[in-house]
PDB file of C-alpha atoms in Angstrom:
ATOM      1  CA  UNK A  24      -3.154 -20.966  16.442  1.00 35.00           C
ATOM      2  CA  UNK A  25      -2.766 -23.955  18.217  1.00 38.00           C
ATOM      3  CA  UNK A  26      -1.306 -23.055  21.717  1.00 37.00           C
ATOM      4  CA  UNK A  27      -2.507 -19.588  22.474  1.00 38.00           C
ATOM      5  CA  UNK A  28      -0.576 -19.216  25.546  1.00 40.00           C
ATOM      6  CA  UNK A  29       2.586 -19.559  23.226  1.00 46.00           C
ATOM      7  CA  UNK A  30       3.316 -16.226  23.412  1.00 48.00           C
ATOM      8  CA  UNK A  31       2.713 -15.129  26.885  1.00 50.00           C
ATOM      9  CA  UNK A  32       6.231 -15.482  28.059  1.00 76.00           C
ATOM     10  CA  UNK A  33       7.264 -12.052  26.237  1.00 87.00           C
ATOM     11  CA  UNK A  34       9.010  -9.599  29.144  1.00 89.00           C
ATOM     12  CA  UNK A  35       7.169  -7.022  30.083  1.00 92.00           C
ATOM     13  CA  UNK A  36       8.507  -4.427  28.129  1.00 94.00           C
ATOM     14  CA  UNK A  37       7.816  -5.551  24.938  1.00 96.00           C
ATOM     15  CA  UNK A  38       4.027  -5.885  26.374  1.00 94.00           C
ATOM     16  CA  UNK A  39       3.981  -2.674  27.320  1.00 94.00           C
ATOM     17  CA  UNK A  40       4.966  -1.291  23.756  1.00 96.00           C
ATOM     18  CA  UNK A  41       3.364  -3.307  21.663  1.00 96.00           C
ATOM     19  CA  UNK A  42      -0.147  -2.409  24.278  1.00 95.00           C
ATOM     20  CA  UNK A  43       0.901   0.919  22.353  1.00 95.00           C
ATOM     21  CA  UNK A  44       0.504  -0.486  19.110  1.00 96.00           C
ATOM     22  CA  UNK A  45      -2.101  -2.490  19.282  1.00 95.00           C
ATOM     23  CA  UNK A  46      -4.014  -0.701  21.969  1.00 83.00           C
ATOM     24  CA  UNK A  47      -7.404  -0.721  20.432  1.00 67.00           C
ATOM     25  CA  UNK A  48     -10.061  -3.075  22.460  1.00 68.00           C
ATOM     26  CA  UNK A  49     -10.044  -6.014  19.714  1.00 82.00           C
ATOM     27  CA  UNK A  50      -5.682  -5.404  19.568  1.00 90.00           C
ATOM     28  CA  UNK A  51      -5.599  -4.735  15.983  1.00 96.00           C
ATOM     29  CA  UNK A  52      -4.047  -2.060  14.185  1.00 97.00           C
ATOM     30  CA  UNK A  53      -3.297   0.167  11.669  1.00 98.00           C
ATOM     31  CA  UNK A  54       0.248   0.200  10.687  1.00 98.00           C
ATOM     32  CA  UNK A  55       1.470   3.069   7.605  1.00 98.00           C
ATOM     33  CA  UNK A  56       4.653   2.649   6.745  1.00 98.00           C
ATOM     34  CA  UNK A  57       6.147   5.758   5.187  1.00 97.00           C
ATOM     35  CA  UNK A  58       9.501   4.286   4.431  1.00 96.00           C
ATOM     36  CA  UNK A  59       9.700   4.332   0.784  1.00 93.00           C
ATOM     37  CA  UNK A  60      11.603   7.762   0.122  1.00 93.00           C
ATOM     38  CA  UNK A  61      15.322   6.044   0.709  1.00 94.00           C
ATOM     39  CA  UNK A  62      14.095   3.091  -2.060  1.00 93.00           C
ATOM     40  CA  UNK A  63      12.169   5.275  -4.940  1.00 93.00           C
ATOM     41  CA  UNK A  64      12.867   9.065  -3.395  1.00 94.00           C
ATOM     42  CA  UNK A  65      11.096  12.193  -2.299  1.00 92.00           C
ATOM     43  CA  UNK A  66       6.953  10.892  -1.151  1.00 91.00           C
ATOM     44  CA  UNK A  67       6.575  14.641  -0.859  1.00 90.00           C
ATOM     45  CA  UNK A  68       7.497  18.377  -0.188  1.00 93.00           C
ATOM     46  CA  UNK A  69       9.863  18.794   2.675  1.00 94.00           C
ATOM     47  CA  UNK A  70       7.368  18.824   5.310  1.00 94.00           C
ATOM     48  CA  UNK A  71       5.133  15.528   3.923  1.00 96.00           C
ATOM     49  CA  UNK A  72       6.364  13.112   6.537  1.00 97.00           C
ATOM     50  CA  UNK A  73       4.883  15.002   9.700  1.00 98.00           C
ATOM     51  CA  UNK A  74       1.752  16.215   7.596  1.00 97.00           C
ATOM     52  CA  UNK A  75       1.177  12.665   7.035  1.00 98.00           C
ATOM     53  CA  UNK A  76       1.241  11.843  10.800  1.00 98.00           C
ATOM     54  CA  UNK A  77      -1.210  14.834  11.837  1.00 98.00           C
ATOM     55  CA  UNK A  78      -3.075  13.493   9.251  1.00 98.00           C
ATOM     56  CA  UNK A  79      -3.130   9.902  10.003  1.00 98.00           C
ATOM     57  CA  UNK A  80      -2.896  10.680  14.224  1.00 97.00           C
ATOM     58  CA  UNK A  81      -6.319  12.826  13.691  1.00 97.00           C
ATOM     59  CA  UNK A  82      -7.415   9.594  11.258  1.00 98.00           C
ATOM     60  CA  UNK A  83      -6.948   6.900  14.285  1.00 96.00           C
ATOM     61  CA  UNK A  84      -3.940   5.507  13.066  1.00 97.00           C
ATOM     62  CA  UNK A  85      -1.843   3.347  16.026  1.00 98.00           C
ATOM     63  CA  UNK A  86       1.658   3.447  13.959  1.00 98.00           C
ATOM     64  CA  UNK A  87       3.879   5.421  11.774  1.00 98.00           C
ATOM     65  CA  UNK A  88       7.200   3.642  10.271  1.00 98.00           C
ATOM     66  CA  UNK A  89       9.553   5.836   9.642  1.00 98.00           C
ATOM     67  CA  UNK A  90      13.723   5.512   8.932  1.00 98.00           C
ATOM     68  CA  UNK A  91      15.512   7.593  11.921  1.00 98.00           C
ATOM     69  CA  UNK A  92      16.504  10.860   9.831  1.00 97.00           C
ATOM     70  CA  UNK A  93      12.537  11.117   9.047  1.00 98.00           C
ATOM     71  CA  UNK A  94      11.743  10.496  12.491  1.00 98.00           C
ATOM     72  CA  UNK A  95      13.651  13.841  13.145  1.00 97.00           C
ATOM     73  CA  UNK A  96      11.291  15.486  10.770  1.00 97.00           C
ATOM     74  CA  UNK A  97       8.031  14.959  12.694  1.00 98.00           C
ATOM     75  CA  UNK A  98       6.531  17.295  15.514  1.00 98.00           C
ATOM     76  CA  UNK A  99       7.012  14.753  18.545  1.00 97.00           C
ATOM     77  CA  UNK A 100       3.424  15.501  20.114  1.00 97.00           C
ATOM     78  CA  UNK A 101       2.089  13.584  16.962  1.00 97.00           C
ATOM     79  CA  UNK A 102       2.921  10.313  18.831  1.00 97.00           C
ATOM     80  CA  UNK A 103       1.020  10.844  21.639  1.00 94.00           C
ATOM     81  CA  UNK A 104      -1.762   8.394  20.517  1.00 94.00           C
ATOM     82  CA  UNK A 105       0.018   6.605  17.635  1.00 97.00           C
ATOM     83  CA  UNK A 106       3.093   5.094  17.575  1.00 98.00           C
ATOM     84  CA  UNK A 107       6.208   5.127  16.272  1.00 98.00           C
ATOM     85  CA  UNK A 108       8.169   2.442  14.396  1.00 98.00           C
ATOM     86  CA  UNK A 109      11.752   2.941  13.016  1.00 98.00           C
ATOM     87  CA  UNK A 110      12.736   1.082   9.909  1.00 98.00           C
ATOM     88  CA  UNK A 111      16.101  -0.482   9.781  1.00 98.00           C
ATOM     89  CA  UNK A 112      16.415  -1.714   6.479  1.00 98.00           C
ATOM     90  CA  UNK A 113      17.382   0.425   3.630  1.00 96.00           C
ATOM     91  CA  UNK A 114      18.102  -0.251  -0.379  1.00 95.00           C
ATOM     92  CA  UNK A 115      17.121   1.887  -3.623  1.00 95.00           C
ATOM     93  CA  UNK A 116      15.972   1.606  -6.501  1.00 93.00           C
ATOM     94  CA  UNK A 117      19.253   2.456  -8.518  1.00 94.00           C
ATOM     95  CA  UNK A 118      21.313  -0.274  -7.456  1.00 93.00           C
ATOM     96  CA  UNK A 119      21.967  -2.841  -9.615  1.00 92.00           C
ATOM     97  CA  UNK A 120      20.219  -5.433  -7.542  1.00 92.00           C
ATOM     98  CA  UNK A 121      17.025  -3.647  -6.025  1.00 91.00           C
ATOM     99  CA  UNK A 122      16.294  -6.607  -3.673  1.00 93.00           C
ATOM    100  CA  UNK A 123      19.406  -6.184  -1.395  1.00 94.00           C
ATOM    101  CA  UNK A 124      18.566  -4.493   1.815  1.00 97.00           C
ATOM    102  CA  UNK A 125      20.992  -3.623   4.733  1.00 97.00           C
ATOM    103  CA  UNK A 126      20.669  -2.083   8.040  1.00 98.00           C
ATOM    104  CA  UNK A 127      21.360   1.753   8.634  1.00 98.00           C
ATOM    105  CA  UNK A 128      20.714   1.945  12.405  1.00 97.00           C
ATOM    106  CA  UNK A 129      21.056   0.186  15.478  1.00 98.00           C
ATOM    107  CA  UNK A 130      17.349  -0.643  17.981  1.00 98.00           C
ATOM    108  CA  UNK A 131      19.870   1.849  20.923  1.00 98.00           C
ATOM    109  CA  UNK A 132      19.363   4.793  17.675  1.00 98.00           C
ATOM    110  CA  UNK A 133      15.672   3.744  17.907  1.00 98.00           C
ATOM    111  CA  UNK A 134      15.269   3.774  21.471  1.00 98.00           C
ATOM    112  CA  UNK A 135      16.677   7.642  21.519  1.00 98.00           C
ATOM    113  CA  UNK A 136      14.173   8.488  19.563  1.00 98.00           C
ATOM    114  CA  UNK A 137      11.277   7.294  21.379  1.00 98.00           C
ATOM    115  CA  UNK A 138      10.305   4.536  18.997  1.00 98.00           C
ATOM    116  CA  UNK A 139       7.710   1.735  20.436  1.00 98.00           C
ATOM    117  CA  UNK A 140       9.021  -0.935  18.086  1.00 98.00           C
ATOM    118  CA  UNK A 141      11.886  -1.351  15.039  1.00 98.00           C
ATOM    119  CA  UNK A 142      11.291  -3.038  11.602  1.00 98.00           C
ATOM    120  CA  UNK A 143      12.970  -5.308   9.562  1.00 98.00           C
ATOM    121  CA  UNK A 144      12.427  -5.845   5.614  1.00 98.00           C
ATOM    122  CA  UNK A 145      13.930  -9.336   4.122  1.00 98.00           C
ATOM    123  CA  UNK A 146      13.319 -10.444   0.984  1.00 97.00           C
ATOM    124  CA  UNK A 147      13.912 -13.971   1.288  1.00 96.00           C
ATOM    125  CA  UNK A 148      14.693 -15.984  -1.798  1.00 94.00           C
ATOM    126  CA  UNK A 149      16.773 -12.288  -3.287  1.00 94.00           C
ATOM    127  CA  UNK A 150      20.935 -13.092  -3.615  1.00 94.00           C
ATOM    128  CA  UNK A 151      21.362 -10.713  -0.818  1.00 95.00           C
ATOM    129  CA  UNK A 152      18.186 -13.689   1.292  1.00 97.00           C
ATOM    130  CA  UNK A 153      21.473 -14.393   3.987  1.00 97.00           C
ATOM    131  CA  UNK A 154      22.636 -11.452   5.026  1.00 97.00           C
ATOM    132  CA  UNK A 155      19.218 -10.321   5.331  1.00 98.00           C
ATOM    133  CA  UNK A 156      18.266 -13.562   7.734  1.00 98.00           C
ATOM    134  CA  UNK A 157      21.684 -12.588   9.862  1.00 98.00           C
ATOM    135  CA  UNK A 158      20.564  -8.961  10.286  1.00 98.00           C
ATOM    136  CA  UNK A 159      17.255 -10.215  11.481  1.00 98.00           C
ATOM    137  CA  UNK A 160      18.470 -12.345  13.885  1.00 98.00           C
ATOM    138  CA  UNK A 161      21.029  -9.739  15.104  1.00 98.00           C
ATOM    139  CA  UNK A 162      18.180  -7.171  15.424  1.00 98.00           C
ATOM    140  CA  UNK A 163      15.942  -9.582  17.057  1.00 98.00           C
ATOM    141  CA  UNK A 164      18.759 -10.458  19.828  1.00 98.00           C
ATOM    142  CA  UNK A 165      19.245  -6.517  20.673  1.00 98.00           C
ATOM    143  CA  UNK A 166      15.225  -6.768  20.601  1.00 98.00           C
ATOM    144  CA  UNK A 167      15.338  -8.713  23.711  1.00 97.00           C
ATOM    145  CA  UNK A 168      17.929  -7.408  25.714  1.00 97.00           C
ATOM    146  CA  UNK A 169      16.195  -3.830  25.296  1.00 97.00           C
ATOM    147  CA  UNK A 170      12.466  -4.490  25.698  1.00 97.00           C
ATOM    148  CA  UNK A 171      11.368  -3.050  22.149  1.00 98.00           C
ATOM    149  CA  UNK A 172       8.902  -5.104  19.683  1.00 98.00           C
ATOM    150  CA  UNK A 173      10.395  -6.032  16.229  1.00 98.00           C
ATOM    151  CA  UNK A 174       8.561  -6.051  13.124  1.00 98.00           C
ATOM    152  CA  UNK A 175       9.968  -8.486  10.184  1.00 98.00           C
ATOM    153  CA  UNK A 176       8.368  -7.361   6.775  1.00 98.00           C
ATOM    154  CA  UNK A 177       8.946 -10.648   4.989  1.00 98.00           C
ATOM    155  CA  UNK A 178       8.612 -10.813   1.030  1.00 97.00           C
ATOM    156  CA  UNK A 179       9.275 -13.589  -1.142  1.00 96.00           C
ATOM    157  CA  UNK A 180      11.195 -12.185  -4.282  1.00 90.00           C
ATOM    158  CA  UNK A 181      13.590 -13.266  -6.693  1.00 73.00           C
ATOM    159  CA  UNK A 182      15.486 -16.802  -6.670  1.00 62.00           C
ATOM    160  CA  UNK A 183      13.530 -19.987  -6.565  1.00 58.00           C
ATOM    161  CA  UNK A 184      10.293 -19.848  -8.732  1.00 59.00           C
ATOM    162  CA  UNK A 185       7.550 -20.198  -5.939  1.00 69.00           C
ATOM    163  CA  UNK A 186       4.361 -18.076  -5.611  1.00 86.00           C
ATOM    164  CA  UNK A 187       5.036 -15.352  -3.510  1.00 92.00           C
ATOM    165  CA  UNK A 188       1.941 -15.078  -2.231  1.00 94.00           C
ATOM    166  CA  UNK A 189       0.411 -18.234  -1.985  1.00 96.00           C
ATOM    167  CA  UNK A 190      -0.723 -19.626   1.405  1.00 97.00           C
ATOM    168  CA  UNK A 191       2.456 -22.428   1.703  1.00 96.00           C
ATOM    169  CA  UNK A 192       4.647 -19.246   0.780  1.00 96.00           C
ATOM    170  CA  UNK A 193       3.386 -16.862   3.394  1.00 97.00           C
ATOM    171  CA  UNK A 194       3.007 -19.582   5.863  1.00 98.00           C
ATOM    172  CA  UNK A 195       6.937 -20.128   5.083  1.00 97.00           C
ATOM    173  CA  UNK A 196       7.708 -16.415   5.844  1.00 98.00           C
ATOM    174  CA  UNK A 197       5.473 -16.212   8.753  1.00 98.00           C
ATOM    175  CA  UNK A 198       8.194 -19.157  10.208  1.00 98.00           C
ATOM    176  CA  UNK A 199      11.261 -17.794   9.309  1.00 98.00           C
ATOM    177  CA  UNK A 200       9.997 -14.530  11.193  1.00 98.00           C
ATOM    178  CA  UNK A 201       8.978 -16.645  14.391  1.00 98.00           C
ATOM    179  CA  UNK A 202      12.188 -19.015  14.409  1.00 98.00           C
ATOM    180  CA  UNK A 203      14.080 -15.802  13.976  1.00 98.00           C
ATOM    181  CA  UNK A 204      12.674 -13.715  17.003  1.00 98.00           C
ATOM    182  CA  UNK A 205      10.330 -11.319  15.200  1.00 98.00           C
ATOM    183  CA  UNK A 206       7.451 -10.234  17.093  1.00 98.00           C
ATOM    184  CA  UNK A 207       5.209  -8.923  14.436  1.00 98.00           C
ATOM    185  CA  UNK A 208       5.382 -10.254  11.175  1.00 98.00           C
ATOM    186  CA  UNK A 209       3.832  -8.190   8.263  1.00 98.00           C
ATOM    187  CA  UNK A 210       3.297 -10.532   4.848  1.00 98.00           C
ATOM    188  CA  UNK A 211       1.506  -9.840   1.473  1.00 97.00           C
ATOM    189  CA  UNK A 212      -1.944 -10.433   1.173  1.00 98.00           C
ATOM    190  CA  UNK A 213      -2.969 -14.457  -0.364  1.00 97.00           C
ATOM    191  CA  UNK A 214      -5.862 -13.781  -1.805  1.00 96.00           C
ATOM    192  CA  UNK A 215      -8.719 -14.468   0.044  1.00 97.00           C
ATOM    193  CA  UNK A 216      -9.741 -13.840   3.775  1.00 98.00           C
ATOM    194  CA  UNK A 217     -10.416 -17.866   4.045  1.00 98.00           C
ATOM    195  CA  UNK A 218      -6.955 -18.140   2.667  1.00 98.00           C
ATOM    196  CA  UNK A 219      -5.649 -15.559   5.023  1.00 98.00           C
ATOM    197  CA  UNK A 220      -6.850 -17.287   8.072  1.00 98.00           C
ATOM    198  CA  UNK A 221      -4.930 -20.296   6.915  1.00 98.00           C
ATOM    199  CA  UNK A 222      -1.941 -18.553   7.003  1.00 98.00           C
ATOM    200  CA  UNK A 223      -2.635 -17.063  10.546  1.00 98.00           C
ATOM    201  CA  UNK A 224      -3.326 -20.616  11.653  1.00 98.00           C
ATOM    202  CA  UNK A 225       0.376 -21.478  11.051  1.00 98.00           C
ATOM    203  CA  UNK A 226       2.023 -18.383  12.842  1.00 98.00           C
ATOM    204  CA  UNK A 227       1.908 -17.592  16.151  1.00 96.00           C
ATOM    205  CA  UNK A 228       2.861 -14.068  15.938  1.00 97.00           C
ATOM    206  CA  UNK A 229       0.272 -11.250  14.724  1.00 97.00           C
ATOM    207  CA  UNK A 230       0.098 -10.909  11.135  1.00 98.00           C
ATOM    208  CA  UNK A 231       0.009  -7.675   9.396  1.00 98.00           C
ATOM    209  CA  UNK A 232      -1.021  -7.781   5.551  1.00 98.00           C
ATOM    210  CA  UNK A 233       0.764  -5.346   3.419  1.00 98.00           C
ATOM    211  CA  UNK A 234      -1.054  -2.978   0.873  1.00 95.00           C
ATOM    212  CA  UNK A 235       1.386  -2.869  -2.146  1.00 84.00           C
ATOM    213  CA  UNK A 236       1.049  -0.684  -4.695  1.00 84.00           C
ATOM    214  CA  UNK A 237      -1.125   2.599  -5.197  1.00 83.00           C
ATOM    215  CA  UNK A 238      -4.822   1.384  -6.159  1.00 79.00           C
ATOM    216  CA  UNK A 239      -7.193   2.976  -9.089  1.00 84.00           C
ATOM    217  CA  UNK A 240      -9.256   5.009  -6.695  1.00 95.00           C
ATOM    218  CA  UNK A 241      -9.659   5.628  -2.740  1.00 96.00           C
ATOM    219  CA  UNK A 242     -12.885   3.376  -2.830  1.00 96.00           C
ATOM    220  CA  UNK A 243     -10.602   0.433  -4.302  1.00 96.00           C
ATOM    221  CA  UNK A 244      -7.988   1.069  -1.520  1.00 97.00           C
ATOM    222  CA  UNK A 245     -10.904   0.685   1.488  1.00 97.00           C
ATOM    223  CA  UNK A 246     -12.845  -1.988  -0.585  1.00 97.00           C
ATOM    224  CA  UNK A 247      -9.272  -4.228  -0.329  1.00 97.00           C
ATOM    225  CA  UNK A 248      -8.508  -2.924   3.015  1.00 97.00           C
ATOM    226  CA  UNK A 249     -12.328  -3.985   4.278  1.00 97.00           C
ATOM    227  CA  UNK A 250     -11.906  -7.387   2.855  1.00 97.00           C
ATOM    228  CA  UNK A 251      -8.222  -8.035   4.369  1.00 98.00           C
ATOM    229  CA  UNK A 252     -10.228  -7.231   7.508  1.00 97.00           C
ATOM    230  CA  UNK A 253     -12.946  -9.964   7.126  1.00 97.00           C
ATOM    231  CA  UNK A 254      -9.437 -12.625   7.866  1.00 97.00           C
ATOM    232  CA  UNK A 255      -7.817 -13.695  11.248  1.00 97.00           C
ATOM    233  CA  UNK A 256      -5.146 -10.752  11.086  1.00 98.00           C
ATOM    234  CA  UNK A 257      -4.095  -8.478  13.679  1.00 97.00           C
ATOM    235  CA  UNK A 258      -4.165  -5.109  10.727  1.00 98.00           C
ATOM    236  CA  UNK A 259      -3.215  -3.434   7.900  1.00 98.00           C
ATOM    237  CA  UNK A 260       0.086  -2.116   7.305  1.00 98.00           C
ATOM    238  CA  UNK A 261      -0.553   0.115   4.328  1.00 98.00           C
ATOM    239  CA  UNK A 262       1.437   2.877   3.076  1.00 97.00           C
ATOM    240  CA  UNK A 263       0.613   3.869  -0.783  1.00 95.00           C
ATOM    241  CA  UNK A 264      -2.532   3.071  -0.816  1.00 96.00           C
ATOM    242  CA  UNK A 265      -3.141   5.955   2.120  1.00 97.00           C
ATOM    243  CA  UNK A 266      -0.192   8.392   1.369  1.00 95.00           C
ATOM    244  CA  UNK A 267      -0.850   8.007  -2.282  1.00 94.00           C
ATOM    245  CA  UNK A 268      -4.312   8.404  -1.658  1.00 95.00           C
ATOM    246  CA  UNK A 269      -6.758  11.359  -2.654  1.00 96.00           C
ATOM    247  CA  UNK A 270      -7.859  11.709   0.542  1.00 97.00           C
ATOM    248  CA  UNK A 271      -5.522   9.954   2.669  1.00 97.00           C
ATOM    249  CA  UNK A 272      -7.749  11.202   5.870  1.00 98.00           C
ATOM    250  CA  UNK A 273     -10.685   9.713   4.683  1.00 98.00           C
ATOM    251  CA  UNK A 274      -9.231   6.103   3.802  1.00 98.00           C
ATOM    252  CA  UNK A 275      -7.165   5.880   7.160  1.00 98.00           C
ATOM    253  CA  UNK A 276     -10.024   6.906   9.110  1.00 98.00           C
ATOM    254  CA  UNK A 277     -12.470   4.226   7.339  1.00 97.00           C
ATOM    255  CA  UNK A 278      -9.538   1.577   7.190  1.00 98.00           C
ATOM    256  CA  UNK A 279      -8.649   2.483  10.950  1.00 97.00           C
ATOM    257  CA  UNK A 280     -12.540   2.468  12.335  1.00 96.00           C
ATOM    258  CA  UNK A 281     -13.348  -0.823  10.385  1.00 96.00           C
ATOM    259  CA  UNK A 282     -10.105  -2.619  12.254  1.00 96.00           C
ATOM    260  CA  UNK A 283     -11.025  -1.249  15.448  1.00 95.00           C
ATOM    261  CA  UNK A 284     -14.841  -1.926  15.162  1.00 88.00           C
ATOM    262  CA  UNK A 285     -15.233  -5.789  16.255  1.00 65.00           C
ATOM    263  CA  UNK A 286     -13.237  -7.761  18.847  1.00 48.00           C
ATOM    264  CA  UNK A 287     -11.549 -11.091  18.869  1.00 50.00           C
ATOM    265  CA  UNK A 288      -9.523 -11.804  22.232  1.00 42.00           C
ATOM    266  CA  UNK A 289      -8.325 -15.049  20.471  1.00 46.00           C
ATOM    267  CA  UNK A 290      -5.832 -13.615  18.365  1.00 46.00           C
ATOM    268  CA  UNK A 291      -2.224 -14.096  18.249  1.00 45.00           C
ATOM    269  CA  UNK A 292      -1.886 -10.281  19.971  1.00 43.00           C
ATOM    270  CA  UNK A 293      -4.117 -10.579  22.672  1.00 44.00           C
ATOM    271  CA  UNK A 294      -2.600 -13.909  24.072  1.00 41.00           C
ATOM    272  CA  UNK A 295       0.785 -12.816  23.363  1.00 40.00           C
ATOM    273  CA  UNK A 296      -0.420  -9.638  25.848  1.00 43.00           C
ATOM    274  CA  UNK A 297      -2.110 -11.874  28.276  1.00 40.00           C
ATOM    275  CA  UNK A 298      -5.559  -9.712  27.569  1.00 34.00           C
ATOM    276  CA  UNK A 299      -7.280 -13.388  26.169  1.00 28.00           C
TER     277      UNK A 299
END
């Protein structure tokens, strides 16, 4: 990042929530995002969601994202160290064009139920890609006049044929999110740490990398998770590849210690919460 002090204008409440979320002493985090159910249904038995969060709260998780009917679901002592995130986005699996998201709540909705920050999903390059930019920027305007963190999940999918997760790509997201008022960005993974870092050299907002799809084994989920880490980001945001997990304790515990183990005050976090 060229200008580290870029971010150091951000009002105070969105400091003090996002200190929340990344509040380990290097500011990175572990993000799951336990969205999925309104896209591809049921993750679980009734009571999954806040089994997950004791489970990932006694793991060292910092965040949970969640849609708000979920959020209802989960014992509210769970987020006394980790936090929560509400997901605004929603689109399934059954409809005839799986990329189109659209939003289901409002941040005030959030804010009621004691969420630290809100998230975003756009797919950009989808037929749905400007709607999708609108809502973010709508989001991101009620962002600021309440004080609350946003988090834009930004995928490349469908439309123009471009490599979704090369470093030009990502770097392209990681804009759009910026430009558009995100806070947080969370993008897929390009390949490499070396290539990773590139991509964090473009964006002045913390990067989360994504986890994608359910791995072979729990060792392949930490092996990918432990590389991710070797890059410039500020975490993981991984959902299958913990929930879907054999022992989803013991790969958010190893994912969360490795993330919280070294220290970097010149990421994009720690200037954007004056702690460089």
């Amino acid at each position: 990042m060229d200008n580290p002090d870029a971010r150091r204008h951000l009002p105070a409440g969105k400091q003090i929530r996002l200190s929340r979320i990344f509040g380990a002493v290097n500011r990175r985090a572990l993000v799951v995002p336990l969205d999925h159910s309104v896209t591809i249904g049921p993750l679980g038995r009734a009571g999954h969601a806040d089994q997950t969060a004791a489970i990932l709260e006694r793991a060292g998780a910092d965040a949970l994202i969640v849609h708000k009917g979920r959020a209802r679901t989960i014992t509210p002592t769970r987020f006394g160290s980790m936090s929560l995130i509400v997901h605004l986005s929603a689109g399934t699996n059954l409809a005839v064009d799986e990329t189109r998201k659209v939003l289901v709540g409002s941040v005030e909705e959030c804010l009621a139920l004691g969420a630290d920050a809100v998230s975003v999903h756009v797919n950009v390059g989808s037929p749905g890609e400007s709607r999708q930019l609108a809502d973010l920027g709508l989001v991101a305007a009620a962002c600021d006049r309440l004080g609350v963190p946003l988090l834009a999940m930004m995928y490349a999918r469908g439309g123009a044929d471009t490599a979704p997760t090369s470093v030009a790509t990502l770097a392209h997201l990681g804009a759009i999110a910026t430009d558009l008022g995100a806070d947080i960005v969370k993008l897929d993974y390009a390949g490499s740490p070396h290539q990773m870092d590139e991509v964090v050299e473009t964006c002045p907002l913390p990067i989360l990398v994504a986890g994608g799809p359910a791995t072979a084994t729990d060792d392949d989920a930490i092996g990918f998770g432990m590389r991710v880490a070797e890059s410039k980001v500020a975490g993981l945001s991984f959902g299958r590849l913990i929930f879907g997990a054999d022992h989803p304790h013991a790969v958010a515990t190893a994912l969360a210690e490795r993330l919280h183990r070294d220290s970097d005050p010149s990421r994009p976090l720690a200037a954007a919460l004056e702690l460089a």
